[in-house]
Tab-separated table of C-alpha atoms and ligand atoms in Angstrom:
chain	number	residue	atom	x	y	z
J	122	UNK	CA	3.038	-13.104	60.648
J	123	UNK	CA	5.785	-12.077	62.506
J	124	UNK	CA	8.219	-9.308	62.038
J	125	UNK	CA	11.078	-11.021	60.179
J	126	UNK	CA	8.690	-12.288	58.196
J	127	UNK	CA	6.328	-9.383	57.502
J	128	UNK	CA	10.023	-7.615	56.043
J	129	UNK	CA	10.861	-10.377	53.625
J	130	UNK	CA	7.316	-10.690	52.804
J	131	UNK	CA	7.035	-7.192	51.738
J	132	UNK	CA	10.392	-7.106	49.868
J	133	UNK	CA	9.954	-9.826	47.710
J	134	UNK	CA	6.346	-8.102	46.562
J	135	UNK	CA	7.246	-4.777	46.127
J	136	UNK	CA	9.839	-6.267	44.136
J	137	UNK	CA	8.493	-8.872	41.606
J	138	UNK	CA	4.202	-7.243	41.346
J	139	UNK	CA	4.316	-6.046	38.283
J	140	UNK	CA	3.519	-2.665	37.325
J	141	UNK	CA	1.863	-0.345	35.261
J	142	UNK	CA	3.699	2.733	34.499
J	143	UNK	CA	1.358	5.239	33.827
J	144	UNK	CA	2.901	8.510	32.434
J	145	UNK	CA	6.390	8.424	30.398
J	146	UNK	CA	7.861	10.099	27.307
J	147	UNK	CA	9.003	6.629	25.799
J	148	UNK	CA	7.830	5.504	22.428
J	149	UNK	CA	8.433	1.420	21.023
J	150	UNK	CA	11.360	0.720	18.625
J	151	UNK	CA	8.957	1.263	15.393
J	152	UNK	CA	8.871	5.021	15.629
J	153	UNK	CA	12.599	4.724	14.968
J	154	UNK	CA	14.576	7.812	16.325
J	155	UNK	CA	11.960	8.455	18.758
J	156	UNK	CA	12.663	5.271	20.575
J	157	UNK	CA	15.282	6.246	22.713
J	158	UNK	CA	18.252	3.822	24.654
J	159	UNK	CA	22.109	3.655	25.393
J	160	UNK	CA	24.374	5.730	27.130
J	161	UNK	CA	24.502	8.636	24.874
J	162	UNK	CA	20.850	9.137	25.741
J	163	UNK	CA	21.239	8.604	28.946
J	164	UNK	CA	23.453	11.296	29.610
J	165	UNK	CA	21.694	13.780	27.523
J	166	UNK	CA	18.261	13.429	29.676
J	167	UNK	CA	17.342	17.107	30.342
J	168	UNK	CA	17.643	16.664	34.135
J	169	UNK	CA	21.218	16.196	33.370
J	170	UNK	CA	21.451	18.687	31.061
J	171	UNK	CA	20.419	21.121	33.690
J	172	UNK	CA	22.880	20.252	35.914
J	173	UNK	CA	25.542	20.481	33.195
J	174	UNK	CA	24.898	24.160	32.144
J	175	UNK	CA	24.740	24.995	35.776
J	176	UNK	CA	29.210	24.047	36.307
J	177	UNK	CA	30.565	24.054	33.020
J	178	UNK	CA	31.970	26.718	30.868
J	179	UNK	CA	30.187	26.065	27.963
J	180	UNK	CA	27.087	28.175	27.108
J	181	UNK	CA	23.963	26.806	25.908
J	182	UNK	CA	24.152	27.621	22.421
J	183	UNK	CA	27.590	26.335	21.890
J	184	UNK	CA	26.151	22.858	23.630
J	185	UNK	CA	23.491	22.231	21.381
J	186	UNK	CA	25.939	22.929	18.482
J	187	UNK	CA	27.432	19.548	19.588
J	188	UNK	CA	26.732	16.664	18.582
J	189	UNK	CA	24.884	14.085	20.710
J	190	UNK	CA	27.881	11.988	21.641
J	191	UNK	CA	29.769	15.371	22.380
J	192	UNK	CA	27.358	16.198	24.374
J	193	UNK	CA	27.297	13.032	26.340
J	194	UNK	CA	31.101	13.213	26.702
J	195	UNK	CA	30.228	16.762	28.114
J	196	UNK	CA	28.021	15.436	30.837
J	197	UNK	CA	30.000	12.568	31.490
J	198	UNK	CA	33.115	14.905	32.395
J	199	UNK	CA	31.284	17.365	34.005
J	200	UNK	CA	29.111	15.801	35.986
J	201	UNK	CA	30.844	12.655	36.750
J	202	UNK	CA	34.671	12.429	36.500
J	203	UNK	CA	35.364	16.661	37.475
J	204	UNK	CA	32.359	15.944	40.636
J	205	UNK	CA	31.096	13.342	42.107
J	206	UNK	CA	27.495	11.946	40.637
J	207	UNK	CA	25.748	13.062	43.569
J	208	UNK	CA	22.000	14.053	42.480
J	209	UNK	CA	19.007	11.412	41.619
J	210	UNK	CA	19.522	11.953	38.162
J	211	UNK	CA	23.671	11.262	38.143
J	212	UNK	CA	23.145	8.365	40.480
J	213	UNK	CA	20.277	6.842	38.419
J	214	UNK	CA	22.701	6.100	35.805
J	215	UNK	CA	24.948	4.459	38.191
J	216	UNK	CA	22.271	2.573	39.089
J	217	UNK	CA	21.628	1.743	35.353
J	218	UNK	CA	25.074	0.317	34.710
J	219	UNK	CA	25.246	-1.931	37.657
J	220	UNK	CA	21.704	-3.099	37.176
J	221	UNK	CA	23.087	-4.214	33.246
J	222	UNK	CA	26.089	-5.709	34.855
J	223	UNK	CA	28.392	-2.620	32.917
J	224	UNK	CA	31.356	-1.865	35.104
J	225	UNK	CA	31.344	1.591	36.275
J	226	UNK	CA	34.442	2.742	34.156
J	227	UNK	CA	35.504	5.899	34.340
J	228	UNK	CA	36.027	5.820	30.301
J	229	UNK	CA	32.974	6.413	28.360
J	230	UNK	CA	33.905	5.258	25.268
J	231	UNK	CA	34.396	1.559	27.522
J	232	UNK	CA	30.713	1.735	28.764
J	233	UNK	CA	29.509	2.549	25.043
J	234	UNK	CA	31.477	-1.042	23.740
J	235	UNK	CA	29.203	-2.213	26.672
J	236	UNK	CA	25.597	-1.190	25.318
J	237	UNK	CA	26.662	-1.873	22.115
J	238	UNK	CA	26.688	-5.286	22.822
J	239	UNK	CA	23.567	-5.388	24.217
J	240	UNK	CA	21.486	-3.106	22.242
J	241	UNK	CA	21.452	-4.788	19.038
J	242	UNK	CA	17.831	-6.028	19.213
J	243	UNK	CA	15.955	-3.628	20.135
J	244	UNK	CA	13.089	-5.764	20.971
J	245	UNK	CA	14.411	-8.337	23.074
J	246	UNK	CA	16.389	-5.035	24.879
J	247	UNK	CA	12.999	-3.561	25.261
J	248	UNK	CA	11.603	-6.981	27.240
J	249	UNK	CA	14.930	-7.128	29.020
J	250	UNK	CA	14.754	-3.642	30.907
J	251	UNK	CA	11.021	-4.243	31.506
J	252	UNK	CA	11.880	-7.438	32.769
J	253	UNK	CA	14.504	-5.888	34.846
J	254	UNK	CA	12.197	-3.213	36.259
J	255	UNK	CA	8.946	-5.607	36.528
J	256	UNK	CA	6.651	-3.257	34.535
J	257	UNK	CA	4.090	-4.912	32.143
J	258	UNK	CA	3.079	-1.583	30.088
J	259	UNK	CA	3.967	1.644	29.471
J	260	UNK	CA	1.507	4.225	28.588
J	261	UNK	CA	3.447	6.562	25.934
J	262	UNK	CA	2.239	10.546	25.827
J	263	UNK	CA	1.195	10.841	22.537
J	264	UNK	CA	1.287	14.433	20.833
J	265	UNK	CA	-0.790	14.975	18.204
J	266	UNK	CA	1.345	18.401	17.220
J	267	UNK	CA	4.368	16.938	16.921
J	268	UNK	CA	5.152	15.938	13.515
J	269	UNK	CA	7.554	13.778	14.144
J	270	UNK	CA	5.817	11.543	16.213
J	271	UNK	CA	2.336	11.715	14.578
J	272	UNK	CA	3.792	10.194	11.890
J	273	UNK	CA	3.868	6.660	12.775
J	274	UNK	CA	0.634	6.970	14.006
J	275	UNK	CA	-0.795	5.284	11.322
J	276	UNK	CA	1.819	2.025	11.922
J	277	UNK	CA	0.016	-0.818	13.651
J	278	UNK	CA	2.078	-0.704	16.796
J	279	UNK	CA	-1.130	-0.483	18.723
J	280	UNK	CA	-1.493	-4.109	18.652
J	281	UNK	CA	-2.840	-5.233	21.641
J	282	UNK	CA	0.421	-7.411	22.482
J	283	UNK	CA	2.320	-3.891	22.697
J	284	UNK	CA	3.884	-3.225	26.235
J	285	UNK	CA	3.256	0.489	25.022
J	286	UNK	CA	-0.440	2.260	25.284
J	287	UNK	CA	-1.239	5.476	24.073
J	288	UNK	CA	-1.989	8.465	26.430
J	289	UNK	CA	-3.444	11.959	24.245
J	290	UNK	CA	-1.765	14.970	25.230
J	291	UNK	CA	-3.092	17.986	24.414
J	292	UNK	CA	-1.015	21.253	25.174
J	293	UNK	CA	-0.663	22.051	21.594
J	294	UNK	CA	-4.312	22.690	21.525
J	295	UNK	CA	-3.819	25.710	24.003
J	296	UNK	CA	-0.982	27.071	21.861
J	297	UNK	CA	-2.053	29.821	19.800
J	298	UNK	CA	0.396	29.332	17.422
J	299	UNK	CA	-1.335	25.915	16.526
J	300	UNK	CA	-4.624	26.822	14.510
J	301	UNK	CA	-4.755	24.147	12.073
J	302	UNK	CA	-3.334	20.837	12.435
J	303	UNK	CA	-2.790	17.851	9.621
J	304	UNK	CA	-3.107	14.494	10.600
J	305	UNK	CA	-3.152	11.414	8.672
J	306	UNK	CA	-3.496	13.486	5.793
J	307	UNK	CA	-6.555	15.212	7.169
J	308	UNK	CA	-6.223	18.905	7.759
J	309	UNK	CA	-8.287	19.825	10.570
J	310	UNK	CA	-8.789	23.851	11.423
J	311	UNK	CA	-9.104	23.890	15.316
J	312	UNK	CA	-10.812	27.436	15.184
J	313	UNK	CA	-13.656	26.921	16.709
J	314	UNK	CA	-15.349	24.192	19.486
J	315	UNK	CA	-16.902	21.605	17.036
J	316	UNK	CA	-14.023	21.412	14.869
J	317	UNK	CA	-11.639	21.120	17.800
J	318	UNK	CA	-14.365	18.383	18.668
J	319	UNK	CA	-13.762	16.620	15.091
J	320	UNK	CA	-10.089	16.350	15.632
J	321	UNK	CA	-10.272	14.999	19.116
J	322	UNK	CA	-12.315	12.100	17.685
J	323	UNK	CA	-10.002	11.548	14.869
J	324	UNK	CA	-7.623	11.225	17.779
J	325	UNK	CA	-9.203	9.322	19.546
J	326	UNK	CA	-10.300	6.763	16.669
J	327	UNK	CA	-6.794	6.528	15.849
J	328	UNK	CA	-4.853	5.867	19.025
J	329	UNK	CA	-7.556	4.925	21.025
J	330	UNK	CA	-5.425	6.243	24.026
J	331	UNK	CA	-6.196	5.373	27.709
J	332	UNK	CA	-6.839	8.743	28.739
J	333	UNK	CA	-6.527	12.459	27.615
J	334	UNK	CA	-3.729	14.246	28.989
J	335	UNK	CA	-2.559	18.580	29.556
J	336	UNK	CA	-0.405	20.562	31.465
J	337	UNK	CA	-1.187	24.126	32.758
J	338	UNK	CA	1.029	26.294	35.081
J	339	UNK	CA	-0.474	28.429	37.830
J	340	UNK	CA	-2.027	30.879	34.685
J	341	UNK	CA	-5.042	28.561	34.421
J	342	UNK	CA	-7.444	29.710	36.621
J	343	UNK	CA	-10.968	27.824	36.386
J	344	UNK	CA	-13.678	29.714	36.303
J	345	UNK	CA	-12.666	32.146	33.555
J	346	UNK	CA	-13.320	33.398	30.631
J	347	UNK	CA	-10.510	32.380	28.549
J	348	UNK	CA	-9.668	30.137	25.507
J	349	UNK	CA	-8.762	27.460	27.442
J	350	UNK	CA	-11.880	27.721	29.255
J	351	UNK	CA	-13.583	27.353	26.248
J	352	UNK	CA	-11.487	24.476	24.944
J	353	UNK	CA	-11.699	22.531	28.046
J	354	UNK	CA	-15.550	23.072	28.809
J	355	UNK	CA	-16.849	22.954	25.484
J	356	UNK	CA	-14.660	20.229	23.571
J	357	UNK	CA	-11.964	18.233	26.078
J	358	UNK	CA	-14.462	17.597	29.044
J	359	UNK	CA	-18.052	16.750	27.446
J	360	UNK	CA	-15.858	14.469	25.014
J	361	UNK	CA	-14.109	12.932	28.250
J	362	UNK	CA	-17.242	12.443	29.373
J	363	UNK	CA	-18.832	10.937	26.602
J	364	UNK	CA	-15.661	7.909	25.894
J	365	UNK	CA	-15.178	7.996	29.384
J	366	UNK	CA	-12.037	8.426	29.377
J	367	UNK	CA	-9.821	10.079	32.238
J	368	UNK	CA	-8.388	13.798	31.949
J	369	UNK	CA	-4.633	13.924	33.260
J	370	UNK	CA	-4.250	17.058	34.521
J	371	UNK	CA	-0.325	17.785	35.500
J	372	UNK	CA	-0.194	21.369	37.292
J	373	UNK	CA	2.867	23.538	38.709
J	374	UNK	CA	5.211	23.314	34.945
J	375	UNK	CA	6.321	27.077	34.268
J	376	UNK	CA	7.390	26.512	30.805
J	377	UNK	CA	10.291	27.631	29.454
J	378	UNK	CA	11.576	29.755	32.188
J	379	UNK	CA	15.180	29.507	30.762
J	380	UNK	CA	14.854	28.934	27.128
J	381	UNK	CA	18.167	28.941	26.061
J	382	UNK	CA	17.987	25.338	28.263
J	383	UNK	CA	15.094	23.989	25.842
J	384	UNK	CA	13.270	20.890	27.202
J	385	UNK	CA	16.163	21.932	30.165
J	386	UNK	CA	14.751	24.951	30.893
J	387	UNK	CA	10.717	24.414	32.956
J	388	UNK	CA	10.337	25.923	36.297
J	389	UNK	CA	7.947	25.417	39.007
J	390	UNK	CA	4.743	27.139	40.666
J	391	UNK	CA	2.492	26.759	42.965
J	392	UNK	CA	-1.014	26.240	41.564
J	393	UNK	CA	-4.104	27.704	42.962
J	394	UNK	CA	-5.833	24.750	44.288
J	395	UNK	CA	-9.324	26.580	44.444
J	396	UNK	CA	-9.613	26.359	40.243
J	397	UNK	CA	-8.907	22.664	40.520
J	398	UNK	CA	-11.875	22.199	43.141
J	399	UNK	CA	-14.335	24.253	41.463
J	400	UNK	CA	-13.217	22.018	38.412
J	401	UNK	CA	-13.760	18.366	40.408
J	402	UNK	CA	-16.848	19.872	41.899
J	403	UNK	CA	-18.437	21.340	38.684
J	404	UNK	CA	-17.497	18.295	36.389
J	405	UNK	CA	-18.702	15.476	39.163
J	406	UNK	CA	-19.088	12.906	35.940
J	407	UNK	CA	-15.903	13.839	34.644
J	408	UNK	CA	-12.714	11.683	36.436
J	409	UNK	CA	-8.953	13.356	36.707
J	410	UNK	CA	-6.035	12.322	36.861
J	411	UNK	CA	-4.225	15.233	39.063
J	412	UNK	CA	-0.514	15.309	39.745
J	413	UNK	CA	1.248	18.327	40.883
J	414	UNK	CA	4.951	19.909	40.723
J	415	UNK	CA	4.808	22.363	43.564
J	416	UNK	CA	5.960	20.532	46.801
J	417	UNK	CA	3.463	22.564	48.825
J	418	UNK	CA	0.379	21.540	46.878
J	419	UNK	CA	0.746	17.876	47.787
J	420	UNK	CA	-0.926	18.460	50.932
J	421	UNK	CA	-3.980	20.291	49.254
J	422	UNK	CA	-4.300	17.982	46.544
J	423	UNK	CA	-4.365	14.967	48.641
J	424	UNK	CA	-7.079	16.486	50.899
J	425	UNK	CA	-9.050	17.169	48.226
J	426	UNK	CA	-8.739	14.132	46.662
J	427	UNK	CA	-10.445	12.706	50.171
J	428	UNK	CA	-13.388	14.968	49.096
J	429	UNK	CA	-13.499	14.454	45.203
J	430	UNK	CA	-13.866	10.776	44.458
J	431	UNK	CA	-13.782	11.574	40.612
J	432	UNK	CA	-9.625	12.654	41.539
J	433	UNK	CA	-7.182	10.020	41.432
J	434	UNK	CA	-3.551	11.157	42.284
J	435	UNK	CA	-0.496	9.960	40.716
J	436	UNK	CA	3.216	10.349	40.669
J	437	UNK	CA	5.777	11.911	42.428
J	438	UNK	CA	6.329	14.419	39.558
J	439	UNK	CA	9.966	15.679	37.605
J	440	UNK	CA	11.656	17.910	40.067
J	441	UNK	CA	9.939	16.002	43.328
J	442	UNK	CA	11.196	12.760	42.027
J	443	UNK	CA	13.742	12.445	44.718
J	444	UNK	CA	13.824	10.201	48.189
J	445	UNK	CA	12.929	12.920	50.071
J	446	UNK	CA	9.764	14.129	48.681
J	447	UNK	CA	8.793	10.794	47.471
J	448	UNK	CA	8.842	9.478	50.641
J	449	UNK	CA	7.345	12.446	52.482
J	450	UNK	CA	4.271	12.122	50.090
J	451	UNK	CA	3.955	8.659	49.510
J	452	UNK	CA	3.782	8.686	53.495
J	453	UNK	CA	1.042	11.527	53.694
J	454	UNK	CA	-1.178	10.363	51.271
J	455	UNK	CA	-1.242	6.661	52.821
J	456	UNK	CA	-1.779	8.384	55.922
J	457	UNK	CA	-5.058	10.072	54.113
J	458	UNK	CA	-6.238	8.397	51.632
J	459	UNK	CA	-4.889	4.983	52.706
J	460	UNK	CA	-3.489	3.326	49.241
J	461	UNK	CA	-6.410	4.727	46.831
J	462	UNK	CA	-3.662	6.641	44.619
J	463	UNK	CA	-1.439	6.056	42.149
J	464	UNK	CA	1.950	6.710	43.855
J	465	UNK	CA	4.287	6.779	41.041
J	466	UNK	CA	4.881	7.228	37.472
J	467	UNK	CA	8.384	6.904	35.807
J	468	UNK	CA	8.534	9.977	33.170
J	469	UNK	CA	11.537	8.002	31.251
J	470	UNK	CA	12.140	9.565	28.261
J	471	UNK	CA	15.487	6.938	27.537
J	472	UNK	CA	13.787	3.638	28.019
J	473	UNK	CA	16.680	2.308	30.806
J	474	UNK	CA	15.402	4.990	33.047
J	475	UNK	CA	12.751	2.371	33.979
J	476	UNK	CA	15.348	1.040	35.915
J	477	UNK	CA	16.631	3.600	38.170
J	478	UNK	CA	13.260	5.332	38.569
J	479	UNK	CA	11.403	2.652	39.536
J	480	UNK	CA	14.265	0.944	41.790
J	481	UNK	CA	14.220	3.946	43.802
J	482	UNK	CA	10.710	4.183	44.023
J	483	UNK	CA	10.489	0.347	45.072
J	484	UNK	CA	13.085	1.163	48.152
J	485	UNK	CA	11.003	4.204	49.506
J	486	UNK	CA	7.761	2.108	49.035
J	487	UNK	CA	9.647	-1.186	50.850
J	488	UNK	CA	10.395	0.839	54.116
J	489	UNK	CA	6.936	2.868	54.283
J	490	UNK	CA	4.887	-0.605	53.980
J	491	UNK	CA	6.965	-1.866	56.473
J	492	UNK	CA	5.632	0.572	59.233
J	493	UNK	CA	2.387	0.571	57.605
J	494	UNK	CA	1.807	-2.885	58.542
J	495	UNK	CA	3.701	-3.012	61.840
J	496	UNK	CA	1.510	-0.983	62.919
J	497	UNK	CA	-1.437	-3.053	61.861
J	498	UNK	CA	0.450	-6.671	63.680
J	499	UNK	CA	1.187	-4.246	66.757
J	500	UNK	CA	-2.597	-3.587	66.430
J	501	UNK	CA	-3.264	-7.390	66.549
J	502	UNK	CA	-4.657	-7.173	62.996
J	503	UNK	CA	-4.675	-10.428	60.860
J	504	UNK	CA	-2.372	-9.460	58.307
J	505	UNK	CA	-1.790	-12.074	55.234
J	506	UNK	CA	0.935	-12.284	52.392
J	507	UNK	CA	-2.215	-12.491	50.085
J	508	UNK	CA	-3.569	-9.133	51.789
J	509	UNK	CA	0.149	-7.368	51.322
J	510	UNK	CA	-0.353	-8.589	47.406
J	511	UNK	CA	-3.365	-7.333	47.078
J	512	UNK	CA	-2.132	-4.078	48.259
J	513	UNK	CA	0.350	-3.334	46.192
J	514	UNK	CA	-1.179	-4.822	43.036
J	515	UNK	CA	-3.892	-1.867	43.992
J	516	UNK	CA	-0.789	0.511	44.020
J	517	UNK	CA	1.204	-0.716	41.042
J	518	UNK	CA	-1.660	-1.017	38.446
J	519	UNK	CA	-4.949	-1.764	39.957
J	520	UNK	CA	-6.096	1.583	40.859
J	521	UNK	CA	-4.860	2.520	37.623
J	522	UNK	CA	-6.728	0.104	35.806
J	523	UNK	CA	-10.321	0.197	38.027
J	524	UNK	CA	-10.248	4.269	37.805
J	525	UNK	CA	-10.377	3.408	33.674
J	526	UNK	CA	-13.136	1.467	34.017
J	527	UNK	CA	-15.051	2.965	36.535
J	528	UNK	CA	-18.654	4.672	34.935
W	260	RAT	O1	9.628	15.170	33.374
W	260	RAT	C1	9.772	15.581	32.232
W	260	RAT	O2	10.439	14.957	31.416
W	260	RAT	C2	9.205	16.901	31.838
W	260	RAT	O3	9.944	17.421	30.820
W	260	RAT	C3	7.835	16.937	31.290
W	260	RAT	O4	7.781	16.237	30.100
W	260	RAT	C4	6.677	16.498	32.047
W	260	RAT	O5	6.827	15.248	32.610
W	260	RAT	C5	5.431	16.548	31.201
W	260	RAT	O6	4.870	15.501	30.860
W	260	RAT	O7	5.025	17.659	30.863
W	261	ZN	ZN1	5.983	13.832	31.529
């Protein structure tokens, strides 16, 4: 293959493999207000609502007051007619609008007429950004403590034609505010191991989820003794074990940091990478899923990942989400681990984020293959379309999928 070649080659794979987006906030048009689309939304993402309360004059409080289309007309002057859209977030709705063929009018009410044209099925608006964006599923984050989602648990929207799969998150359990929980009209106390135990299996009948999912900032230390010690090492992990599922693991999230910003307002830190090797080394049967916030634990992480087969990296998490770290990452951990990771994960909380998110993503990952295997034809290596395919099906979903399975 030659080098004109080897460039188209690679384009036209990264771009039509379909993928499997592993980690996101989005939830399928039956759980109603939960399913989440149009421009309003899209302007009141948190990342933008960060960057709002940063340049305008209006405080916090007084911005929640409004309501959501207010709030969107807040962004939308603030962020995009006062200054130019300038950070990944801004420019990923640009990239939204010309990927739906919506001019980019500087009137929002225009660009509203726009989606409300297209929007009326949800359905068919659902296959049409996936189509757009080439992903095949969507694995949802499914909270257990939040009442308004655990309600349409019981629907049958896990039907195995769904583009969305279930993912259990389980932060609540390590809130101490959450000692009982009710679910489908069970109550379940959650004060000691074995009933915590009970309730994870209700969960787990019910969802069936791909894998079990938590956050922790730099406070979790591992060894300690601690409550979520306890939780972890006497309920999450032998059950993990046991259904053999994955544990997701996302580390680095200060919560709340600002809470007047709400779902605006998580920090970073660095995490101690020490707890999460005693973990991987202690719970050898057990597999994680590790991503981490803090730019400097990438390195770490992916090193230890080349010593701990049972930890599978993913993602270019939240605040990293950006060309530059992706692409320093993405390029380290080919460099180490070759492509045994999961390099991305949206996060889309308004469905059309698939676009941006993973359009960016694709760009990054066109130019890194592309020295990648230049290398290997400078090398003399017998490099095939079929091999480049294989590749990146490994990347986009394969790992994924084989790290589920694997005993
Ligand atoms: O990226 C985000 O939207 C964050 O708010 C978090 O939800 C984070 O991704 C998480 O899953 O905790
Ligand atoms: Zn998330």
């Amino acid at each position: 293959m030659n080098q004109l070649k080897l460039k188209d080659c690679i384009n036209k794979i990264v771009n039509n493999t379909i993928i499997h987006d592993i980690h996101t906030h989005l939830f399928p048009p039956s759980f109603e207000d939960l399913f989440l689309c149009g421009i309003d939304e899209i302007l009141t993402y948190h990342y933008l609502i960060a960057e709002v309360l940063r340049v305008s004059n209006v405080k916090p409080k007084e911005f929640w007051k409004l309501e959501k289309h207010k709030q969107a007309d807040h962004v939308w002057q603030e962020l995009f007619i006062k200054r130019s859209p300038l950070s990944e977030a801004s420019t990923g709705v640009l990239i939204i609008l010309n990927k739906l063929n919506i001019p980019l009018y500087k009137d929002l009410n225009k660009i509203r007429e726009k989606f409300s044209l297209i929007t009326g099925n949800k359905e068919e608006y659902v296959k049409r950004i996936l189509d757009i964006a080439n992903i095949q599923n969507i694995v949802m984050t499914n909270d257990p403590f939040n009442d308004a989602e655990n309600k349409y648990w019981n629907n049958l929207f896990f039907d195995k034609n769904s583009y969305f799969q279930t993912s259990l998150r389980l932060d609540g359990l390590f809130n101490h505010k959450n000692t009982a929980i009710k679910l489908n009209n069970k109550l379940f106390s959650l004060d000691n191991s074995e009933k915590i135990t009970d309730f994870l299996l209700d969960c787990i009948e019910l969802i069936n989820p791909l894998y079990l999912a938590v956050s922790f900032s730099n406070e979790f230390k591992y060894p300690a003794d601690d409550k979520i010690n306890q939780i972890l090492t006497e309920t999450i992990l032998p059950l993990a074990k046991e259904k053999n599922l994955p544990l997701s693991i996302m580390l680095g999230a200060k919560r709340s940091i600002n809470s007047e910003l709400r779902l605006a307002g998580d920090g970073v830190c660095t995490f101690g990478i020490n707890n999460l090797e005693k973990l991987c080394s202690d719970y050898k049967d057990n597999k994680f899923l590790i991503t981490m916030l803090s730019r400097e634990n990438q390195y770490e992480l992916t090193v230890l990942a080349r010593k701990f087969s049972n930890i599978m990296p993913f993602g270019v998490w939240w605040f990293l989400n950006n060309p530059l770290f992706i692409s320093e990452i993405t390029r380290m951990r080919t460099s180490l681990l070759g492509f045994s990771y999961i390099p991305q994960h949206s996060d889309s909380r308004v469905l059309e984020h698939l676009i941006y998110k993973w359009g960016n993503f694709k760009i990054i990952l066109n130019s890194i293959l592309l020295e990648h295997y230049t290398k290997l034809l400078e090398l003399g290596w017998d490099l095939t379309e079929s091999d480049i395919k294989r590749d990146v099906v490994n990347l986009y979903s394969a790992n994924f999928l084989e790290f589920l399975d694997r005993k």
